[in-house]
Short mmCIF file of C-alpha atoms and ligand atoms in Angstrom, two decimals:
data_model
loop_
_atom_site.label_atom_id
_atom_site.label_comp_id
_atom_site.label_asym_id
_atom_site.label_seq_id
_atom_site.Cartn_x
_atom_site.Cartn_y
_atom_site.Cartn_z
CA UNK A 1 -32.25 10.24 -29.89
CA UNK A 2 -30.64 8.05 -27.03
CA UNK A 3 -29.78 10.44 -23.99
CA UNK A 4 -25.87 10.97 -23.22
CA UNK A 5 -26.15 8.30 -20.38
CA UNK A 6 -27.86 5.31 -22.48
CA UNK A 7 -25.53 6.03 -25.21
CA UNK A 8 -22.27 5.65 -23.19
CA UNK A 9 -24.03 2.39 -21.71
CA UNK A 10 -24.20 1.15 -24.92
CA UNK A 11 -20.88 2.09 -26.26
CA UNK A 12 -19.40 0.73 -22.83
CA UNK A 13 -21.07 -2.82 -23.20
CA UNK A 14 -19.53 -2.96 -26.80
CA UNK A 15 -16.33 -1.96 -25.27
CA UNK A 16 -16.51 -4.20 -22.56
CA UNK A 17 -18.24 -6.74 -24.09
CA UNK A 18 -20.57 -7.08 -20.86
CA UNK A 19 -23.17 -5.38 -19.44
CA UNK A 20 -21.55 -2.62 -17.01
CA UNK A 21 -22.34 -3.63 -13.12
CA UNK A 22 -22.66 -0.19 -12.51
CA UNK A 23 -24.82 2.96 -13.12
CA UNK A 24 -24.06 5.33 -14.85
CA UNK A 25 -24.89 9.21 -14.80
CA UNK A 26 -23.69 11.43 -17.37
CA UNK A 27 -22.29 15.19 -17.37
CA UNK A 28 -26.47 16.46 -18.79
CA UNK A 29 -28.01 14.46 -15.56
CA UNK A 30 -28.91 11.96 -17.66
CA UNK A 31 -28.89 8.44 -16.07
CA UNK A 32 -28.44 4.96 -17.53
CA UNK A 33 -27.88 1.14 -16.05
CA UNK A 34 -29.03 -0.80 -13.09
CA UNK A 35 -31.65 0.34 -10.78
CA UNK A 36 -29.82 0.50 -7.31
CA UNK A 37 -26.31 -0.62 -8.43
CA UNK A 38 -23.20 2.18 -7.42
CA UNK A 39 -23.80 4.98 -9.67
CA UNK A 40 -19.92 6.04 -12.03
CA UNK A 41 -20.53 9.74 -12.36
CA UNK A 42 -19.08 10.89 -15.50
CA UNK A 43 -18.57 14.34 -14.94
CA UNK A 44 -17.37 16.03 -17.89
CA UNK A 45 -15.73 15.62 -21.67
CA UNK A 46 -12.19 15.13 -20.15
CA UNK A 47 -13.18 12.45 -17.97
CA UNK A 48 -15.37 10.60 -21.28
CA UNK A 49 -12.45 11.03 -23.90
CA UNK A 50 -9.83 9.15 -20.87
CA UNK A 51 -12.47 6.16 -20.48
CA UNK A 52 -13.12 5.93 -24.27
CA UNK A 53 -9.41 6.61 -25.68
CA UNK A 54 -7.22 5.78 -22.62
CA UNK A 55 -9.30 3.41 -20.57
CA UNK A 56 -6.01 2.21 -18.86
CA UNK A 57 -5.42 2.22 -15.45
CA UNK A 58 -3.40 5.48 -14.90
CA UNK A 59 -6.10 7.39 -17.41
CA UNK A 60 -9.06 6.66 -15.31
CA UNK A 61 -6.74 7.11 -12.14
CA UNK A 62 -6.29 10.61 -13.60
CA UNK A 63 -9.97 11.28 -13.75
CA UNK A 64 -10.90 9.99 -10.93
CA UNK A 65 -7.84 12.42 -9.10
CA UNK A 66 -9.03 15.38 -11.26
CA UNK A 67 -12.50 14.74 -9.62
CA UNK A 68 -13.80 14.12 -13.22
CA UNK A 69 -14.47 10.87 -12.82
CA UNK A 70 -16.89 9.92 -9.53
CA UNK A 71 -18.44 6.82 -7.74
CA UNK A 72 -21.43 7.19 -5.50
CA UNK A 73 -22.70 4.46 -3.46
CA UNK A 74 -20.41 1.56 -2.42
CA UNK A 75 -16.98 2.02 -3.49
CA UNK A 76 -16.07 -1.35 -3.49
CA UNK A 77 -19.02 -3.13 -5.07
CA UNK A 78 -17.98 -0.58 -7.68
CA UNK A 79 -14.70 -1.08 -8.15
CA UNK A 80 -15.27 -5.45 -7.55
CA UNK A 81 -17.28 -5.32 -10.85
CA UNK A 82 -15.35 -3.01 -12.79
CA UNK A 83 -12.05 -3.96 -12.30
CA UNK A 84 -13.01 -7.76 -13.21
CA UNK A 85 -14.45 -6.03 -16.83
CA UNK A 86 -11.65 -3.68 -17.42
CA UNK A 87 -8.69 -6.38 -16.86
CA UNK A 88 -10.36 -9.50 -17.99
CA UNK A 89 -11.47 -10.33 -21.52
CA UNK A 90 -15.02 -9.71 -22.15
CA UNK A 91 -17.76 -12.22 -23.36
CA UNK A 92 -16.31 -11.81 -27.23
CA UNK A 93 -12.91 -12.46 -26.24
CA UNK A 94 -11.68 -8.69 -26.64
CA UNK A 95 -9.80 -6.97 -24.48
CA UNK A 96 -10.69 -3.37 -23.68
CA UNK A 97 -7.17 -2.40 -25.32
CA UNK A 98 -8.38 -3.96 -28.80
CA UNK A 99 -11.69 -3.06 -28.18
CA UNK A 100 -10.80 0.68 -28.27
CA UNK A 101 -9.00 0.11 -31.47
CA UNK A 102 -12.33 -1.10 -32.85
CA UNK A 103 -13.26 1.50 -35.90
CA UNK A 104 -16.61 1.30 -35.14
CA UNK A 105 -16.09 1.91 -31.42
CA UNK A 106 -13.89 4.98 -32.42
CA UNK A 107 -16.52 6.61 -34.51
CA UNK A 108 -19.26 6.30 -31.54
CA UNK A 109 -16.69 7.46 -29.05
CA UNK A 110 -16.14 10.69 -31.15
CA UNK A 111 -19.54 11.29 -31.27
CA UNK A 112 -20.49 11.54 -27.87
CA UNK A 113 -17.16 13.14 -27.24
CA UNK A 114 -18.86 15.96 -29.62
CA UNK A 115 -22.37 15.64 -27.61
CA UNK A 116 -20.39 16.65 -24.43
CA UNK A 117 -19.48 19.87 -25.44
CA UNK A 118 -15.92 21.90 -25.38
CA UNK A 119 -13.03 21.33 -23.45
CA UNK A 120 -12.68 22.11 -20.58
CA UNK A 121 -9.93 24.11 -18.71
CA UNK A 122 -7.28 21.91 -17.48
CA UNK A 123 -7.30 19.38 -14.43
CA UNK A 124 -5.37 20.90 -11.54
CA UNK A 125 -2.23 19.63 -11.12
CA UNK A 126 -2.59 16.38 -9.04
CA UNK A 127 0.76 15.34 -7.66
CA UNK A 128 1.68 12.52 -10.18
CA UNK A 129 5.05 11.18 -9.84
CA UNK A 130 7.22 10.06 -13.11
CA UNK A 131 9.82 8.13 -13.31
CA UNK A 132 11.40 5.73 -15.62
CA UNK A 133 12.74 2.90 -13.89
CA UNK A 134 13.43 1.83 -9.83
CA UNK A 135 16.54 3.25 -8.97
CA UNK A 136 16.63 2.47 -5.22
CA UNK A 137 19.53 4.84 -4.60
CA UNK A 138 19.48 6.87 -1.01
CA UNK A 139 18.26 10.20 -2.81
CA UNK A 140 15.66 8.45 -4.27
CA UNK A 141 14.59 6.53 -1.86
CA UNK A 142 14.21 9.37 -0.05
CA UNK A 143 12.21 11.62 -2.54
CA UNK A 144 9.73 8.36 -2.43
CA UNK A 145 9.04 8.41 1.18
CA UNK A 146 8.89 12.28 1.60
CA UNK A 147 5.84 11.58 -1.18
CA UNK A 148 3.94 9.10 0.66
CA UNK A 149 4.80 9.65 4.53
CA UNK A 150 5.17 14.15 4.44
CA UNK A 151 1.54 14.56 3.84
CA UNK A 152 1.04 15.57 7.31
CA UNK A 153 0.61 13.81 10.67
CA UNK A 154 -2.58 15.04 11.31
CA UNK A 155 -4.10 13.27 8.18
CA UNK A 156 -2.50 10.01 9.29
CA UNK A 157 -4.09 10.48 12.66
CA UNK A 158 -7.43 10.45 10.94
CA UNK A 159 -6.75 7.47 8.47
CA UNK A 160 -4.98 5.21 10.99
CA UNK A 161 -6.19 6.46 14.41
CA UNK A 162 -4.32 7.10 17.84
CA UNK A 163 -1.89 3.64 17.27
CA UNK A 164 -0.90 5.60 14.08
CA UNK A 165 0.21 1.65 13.71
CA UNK A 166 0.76 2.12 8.95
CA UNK A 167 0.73 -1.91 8.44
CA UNK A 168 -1.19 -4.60 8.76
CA UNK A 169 -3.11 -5.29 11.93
CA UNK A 170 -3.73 -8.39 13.71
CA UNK A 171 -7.26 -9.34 14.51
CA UNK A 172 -8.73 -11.31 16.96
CA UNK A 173 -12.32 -12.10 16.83
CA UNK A 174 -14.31 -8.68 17.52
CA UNK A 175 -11.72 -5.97 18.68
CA UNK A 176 -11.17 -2.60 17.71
CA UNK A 177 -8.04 -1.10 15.30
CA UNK A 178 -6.52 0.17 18.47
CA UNK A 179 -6.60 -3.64 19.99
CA UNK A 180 -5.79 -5.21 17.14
CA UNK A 181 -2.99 -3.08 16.20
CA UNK A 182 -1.50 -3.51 19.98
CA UNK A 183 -1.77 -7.46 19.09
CA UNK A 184 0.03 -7.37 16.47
CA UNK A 185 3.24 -5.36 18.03
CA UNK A 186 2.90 -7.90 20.34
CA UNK A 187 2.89 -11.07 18.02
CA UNK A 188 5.63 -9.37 16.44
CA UNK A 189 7.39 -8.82 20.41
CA UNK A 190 6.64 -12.37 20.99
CA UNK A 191 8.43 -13.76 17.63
CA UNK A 192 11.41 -11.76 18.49
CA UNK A 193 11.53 -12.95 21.82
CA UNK A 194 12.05 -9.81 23.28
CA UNK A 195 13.58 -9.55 27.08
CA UNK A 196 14.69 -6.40 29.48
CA UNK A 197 18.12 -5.36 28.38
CA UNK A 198 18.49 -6.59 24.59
CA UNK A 199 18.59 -4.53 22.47
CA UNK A 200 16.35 -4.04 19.22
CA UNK A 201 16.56 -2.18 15.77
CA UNK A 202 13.04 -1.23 14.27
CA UNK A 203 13.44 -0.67 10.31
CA UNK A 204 10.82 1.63 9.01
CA UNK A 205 9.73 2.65 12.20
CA UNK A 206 6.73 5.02 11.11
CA UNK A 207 5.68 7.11 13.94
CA UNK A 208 7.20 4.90 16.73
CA UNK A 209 4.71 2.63 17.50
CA UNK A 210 6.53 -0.72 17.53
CA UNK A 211 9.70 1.05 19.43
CA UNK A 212 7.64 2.29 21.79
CA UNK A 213 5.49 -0.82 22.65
CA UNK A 214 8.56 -2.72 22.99
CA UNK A 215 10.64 -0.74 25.07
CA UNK A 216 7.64 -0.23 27.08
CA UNK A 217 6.43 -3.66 27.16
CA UNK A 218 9.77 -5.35 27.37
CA UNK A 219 12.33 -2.94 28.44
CA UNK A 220 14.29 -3.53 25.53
CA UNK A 221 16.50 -0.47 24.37
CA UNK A 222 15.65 0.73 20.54
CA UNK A 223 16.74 1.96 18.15
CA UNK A 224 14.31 3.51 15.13
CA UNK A 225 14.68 4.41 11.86
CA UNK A 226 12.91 5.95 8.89
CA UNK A 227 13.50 8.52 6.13
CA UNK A 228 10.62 10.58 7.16
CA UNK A 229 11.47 13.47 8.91
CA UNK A 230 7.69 14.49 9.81
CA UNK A 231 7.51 10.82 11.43
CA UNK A 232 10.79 11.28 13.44
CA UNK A 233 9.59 14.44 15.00
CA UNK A 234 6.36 12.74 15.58
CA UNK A 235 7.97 9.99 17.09
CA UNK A 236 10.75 11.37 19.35
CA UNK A 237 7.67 13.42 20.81
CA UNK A 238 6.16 10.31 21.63
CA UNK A 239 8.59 8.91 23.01
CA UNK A 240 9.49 11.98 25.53
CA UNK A 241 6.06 12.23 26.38
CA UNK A 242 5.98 8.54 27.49
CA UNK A 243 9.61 9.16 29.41
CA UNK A 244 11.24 6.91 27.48
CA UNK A 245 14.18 9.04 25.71
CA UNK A 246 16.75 6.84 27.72
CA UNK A 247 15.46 3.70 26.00
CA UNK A 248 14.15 4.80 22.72
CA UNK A 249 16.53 6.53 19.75
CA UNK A 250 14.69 7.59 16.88
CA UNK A 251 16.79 8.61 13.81
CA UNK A 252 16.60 10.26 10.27
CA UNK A 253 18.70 7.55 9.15
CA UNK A 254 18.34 5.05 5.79
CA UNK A 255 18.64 1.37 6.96
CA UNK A 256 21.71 1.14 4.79
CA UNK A 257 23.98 3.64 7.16
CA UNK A 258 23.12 2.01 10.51
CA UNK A 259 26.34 0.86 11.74
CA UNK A 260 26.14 0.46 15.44
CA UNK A 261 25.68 -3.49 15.62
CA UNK A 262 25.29 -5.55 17.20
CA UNK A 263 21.26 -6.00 17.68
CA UNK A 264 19.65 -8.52 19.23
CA UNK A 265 16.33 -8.43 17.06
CA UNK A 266 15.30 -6.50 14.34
CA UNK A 267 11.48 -5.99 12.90
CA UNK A 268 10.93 -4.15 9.65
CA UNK A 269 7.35 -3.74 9.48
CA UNK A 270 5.65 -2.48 6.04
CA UNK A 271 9.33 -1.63 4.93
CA UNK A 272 10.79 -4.04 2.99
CA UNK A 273 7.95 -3.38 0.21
CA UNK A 274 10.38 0.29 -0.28
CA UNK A 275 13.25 -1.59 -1.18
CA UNK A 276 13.10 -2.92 -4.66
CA UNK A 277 14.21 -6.35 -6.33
CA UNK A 278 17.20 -5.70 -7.23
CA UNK A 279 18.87 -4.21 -3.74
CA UNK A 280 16.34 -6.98 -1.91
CA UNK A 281 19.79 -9.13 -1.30
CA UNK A 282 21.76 -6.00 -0.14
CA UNK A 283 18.80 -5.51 2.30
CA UNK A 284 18.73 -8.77 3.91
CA UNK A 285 22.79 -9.13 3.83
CA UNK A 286 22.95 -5.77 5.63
CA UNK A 287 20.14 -6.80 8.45
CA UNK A 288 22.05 -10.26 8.67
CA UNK A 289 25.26 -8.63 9.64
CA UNK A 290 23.45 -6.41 12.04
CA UNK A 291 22.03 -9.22 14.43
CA UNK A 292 24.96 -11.01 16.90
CA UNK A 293 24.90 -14.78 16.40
CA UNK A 294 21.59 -16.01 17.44
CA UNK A 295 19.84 -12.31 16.74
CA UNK A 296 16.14 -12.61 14.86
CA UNK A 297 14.37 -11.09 11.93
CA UNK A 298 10.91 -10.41 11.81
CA UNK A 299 9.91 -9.50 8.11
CA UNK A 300 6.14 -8.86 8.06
CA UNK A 301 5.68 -7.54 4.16
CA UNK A 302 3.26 -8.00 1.20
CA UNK A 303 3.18 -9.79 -1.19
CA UNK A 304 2.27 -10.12 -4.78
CA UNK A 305 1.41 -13.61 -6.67
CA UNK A 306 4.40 -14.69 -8.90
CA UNK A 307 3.56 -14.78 -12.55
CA UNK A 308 3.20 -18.05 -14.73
CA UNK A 309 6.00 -15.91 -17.10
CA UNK A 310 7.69 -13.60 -14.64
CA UNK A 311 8.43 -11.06 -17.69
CA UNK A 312 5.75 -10.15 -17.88
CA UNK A 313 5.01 -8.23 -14.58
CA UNK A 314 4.37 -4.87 -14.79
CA UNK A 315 3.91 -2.63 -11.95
CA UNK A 316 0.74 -1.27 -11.30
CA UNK A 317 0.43 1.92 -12.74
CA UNK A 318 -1.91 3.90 -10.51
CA UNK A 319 -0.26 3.11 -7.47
CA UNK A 320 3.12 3.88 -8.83
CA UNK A 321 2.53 7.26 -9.87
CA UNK A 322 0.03 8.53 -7.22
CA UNK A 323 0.69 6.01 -3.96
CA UNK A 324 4.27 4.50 -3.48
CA UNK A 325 6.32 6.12 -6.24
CA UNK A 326 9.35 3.47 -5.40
CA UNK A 327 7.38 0.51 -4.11
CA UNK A 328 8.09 -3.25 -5.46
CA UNK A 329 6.06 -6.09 -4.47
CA UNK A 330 7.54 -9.48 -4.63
CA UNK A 331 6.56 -13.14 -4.32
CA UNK A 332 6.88 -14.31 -1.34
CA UNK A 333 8.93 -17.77 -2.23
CA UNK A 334 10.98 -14.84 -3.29
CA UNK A 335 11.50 -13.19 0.24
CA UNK A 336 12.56 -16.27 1.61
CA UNK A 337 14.85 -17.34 -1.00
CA UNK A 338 16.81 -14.02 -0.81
CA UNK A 339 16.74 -13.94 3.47
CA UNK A 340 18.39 -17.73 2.97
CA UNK A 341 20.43 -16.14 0.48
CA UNK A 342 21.71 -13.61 3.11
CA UNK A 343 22.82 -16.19 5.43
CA UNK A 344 18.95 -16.29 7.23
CA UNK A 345 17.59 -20.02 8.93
CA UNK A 346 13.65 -18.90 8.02
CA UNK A 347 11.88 -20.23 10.51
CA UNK A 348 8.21 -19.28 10.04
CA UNK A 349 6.36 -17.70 7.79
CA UNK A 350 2.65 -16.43 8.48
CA UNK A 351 0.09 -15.43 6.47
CA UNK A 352 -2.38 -12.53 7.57
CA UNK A 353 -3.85 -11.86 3.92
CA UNK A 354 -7.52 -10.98 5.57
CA UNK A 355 -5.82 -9.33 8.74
CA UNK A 356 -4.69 -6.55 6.06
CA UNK A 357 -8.42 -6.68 4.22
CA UNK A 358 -10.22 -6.04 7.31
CA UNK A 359 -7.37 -2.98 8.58
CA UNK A 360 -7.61 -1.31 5.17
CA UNK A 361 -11.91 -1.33 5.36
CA UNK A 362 -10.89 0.14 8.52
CA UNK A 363 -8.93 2.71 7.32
CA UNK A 364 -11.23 3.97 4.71
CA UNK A 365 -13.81 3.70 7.32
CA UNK A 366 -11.87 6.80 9.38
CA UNK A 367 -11.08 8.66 6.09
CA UNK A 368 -15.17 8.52 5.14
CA UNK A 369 -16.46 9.67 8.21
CA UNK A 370 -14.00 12.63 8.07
CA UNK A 371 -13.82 13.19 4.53
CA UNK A 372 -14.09 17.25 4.63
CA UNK A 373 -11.41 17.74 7.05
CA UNK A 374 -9.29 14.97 5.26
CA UNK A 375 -9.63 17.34 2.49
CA UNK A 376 -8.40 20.28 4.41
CA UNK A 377 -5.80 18.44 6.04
CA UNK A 378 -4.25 17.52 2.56
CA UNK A 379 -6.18 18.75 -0.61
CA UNK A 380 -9.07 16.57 -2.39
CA UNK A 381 -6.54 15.11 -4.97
CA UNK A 382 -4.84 13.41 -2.35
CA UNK A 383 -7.62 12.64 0.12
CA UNK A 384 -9.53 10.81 -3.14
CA UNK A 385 -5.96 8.94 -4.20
CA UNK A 386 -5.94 7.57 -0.48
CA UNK A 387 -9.56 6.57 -0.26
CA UNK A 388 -9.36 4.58 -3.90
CA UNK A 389 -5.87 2.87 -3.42
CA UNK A 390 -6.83 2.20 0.56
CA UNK A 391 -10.53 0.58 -1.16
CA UNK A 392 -8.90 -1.57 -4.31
CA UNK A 393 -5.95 -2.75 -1.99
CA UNK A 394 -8.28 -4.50 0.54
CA UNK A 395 -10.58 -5.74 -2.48
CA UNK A 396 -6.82 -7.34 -3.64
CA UNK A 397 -6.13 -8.46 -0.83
CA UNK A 398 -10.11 -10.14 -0.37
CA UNK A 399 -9.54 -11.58 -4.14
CA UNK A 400 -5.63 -13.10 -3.03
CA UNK A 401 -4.33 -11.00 -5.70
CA UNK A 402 -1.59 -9.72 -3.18
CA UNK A 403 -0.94 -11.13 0.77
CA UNK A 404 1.03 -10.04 3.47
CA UNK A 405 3.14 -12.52 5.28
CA UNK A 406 5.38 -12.07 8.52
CA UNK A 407 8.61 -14.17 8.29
CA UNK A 408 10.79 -15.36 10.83
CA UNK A 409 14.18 -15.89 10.14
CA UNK A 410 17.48 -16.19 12.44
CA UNK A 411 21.25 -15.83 11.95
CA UNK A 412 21.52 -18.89 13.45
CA UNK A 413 25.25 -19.50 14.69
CA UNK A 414 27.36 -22.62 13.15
CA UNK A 415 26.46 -24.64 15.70
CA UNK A 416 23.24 -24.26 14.25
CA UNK A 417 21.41 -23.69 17.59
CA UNK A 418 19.06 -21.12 16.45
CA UNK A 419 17.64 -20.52 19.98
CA UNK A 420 13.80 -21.05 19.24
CA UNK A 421 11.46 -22.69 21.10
CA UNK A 422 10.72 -26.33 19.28
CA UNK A 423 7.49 -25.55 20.14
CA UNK A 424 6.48 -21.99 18.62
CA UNK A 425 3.38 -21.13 20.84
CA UNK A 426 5.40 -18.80 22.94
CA UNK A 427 8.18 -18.32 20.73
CA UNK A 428 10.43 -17.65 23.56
CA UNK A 429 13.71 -19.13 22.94
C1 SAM B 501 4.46 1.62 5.72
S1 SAM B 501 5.55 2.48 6.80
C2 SAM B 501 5.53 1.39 8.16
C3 SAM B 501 5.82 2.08 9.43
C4 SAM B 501 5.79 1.21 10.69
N1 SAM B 501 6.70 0.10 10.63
C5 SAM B 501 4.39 0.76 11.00
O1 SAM B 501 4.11 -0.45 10.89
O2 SAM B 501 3.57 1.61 11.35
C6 SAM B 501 7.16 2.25 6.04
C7 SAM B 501 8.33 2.89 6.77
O3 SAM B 501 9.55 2.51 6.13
C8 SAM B 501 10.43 3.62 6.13
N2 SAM B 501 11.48 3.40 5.10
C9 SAM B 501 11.33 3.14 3.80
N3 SAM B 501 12.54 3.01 3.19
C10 SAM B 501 13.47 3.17 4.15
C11 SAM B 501 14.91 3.15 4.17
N4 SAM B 501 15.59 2.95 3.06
N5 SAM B 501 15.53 3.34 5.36
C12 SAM B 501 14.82 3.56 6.50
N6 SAM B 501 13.47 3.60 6.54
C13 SAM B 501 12.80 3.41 5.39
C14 SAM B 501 9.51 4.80 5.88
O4 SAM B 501 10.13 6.01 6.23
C15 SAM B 501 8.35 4.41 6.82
O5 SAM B 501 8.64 4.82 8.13
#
């Protein structure tokens, strides 16, 4: 008879209705598929009956937290070739979800379920978050970010390095994270058109980065805010330690409860992804009525491709329960037609799809070549969550599934002189 490894190659073609791109190697050793392609280590009976029962997305996400589920080799290569069987129809026009429903399928699958021997004790638990629907109210809001930002500083500082910059960066040819990160605070500066004395409000200000290259770089006074409370501490540090406390004010604060007005600029950097659809309006109203006459926006966020029938979105599952509990990604015609909504001229709108490719390899780059003490820093659940979502995002962003776009947009006065340069290669106004 067929070893455990050949037989789930087989069952996984008929499933897939292609041969698998990858390797396999099964819970007895055994080994089965391509000579030199990424090897999928199936570890165990729990992690078989989720990819032959449950082959969703959040099943094999739950493996692959568990540690049930393995890839060795390259991650992406891996994860390029699956994902394009598991979403896509295969050669005989199945999709995995009816191919699972398949009786013959079924009857296979129980076998080597059988062949793999009892269960096992349960998974640890693995910090999934359930919810039913986007609620976007302050509490929540505020449960989400705790999830994704709390983790500890110290792991950030090992994903994202010392600009502990969490968006996309902006690179030049060559260049490091560090430089390309500083270019990008300073594209960001230059759209704003940022001069000594105005004053700026920095949405989602992370650990302080952008405040801090601004008031430093401009002499503007700022004004940060985020719902992390591990970030502010992290931040106000920062900013003490760079003697800028009379400059720099970094608050606890959700964006909806600044009232202090009027700012000359605002920049929400990897924020606006936290607010949801249906307060998207309410967010762009309330940063409109923030800026004095003239003030600008800078809205650098991703995006997602709008749908031929909009209905049928769904959220991605994996990332949803394990990444950004609250996140919403939107089209970015979208953005812009809810920023003119608000009362916003948009003035520019750039794209920096492979920017965010190239930061995320980069990212996953630092988490690999620390991996144990990313483990101790956090626990492995989370350190292997981090390392697949931080991998298949910069594969999406590679394949133009999703993009990232920064877009400029004024509250231009009635006299409608919005105070830009008509000639944008400065952007100084
Ligand atoms: C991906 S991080 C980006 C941080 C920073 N802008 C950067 O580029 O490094 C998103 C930030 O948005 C903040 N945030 C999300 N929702 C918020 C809200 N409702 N009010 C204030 N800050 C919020 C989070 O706390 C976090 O600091």
């Amino acid at each position: 008879m067929a070893d455990a490894a050949s037989r789930l190659n087989s069952l996984a073609e008929q499933m897939l209705g292609a041969p698998l791109p990858v390797r396999l190697r099964a819970w007895d050793g055994s080994q089965a598929g391509p000579p030199g392609a990424p090897t999928l280590v199936v570890r165990n009976r729990r992690a078989l009956r989720r990819i032959l029962f449950k082959p969703g997305e959040l099943g094999l996400a739950r493996a692959w937290v568990a540690g049930d589920l393995d890839i060795e080799g390259d991650l992406y290569t891996a994860l390029d070739g699956m994902a394009a069987l598991i979403w896509e129809r295969g050669e005989d026009g199945r999709t995995l979800r009816q191919a699972v429903r398949d009786p013959a399928v079924r009857a296979a699958a129980r076998e080597l379920v059988k062949l793999a021997g009892p269960p096992i004790p349960p998974a640890p638990p693995c910090e999934e978050v359930r919810r039913r629907r986007h609620l976007h109210t302050r509490g929540s809001d505020k449960r989400a970010i705790s999830h994704h930002y709390d983790v500890g500083n110290d792991f950030y500082e090992l994903v994202l390095g010392p600009s502990m910059v969490y968006s996309c960066a902006y690179w030049e040819d060559g260049g490091t994270l560090e430089s390309a990160q500083r270019d990008k605070l300073e594209l960001v500066c230059a759209k704003l058109g940022l001069k000594e004395g105005r004053r700026l409000l920095d949405v989602g200000c992370g650990w302080g980065s952008m405040a801090l290259h601004a008031a430093r770089e401009y002499g503007v006074s700022v004004v940060g805010v985020t719902l992390s409370q591990e970030q502010a501490v992290y931040a106000r540090k920062r900013v003490a330690d760079e003697g800028l406390t009379d400059r720099v004010e970094i608050r606890v604060q959700d964006y909806r409860d600044v009232t202090d007005g009027p700012f000359d600029a605002i920049s929400s950097i990897g924020m606006a992804e936290h607010v949801g659809a249906e307060r998207y309006l309410e967010y762009a109203s309330r940063l409109y009525d923030l800026l004095t006459p003239g003030g600008r926006l800078l809205n650098h966020q991703i995006a997602r491709r709008p749908q031929r029938d909009e209905s049928a979105y769904n959220v991605d599952e994996f990332i949803d329960a394990y990444v950004f509990p609250d996140g919403e990604l939107a089209p970015i015609g979208t953005t812009v037609t809810q920023l003119e909504r608000a009362g916003f001229e948009v003035r520019d709108v750039q794209a920096l799809r492979e920017h965010y490719a190239r930061t995320l390899r980069q990212w996953v780059a630092n988490l690999e070549a620390d991996w144990d003490r990313a483990v101790r820093l956090t626990s492995p659940g989370r350190a292997r969550v981090w390392r697949l979502y931080m991998a298949a995002s910069a594969l999406a962003f590679e394949r133009n599934r999703i993009g990232v776009n920064q877009v400029l947009a004024v509250r231009t006065p009635d006299s409608g002189a919005s105070g830009l340069p008509s000639r944008t290669r400065t952007w100084q106004g």
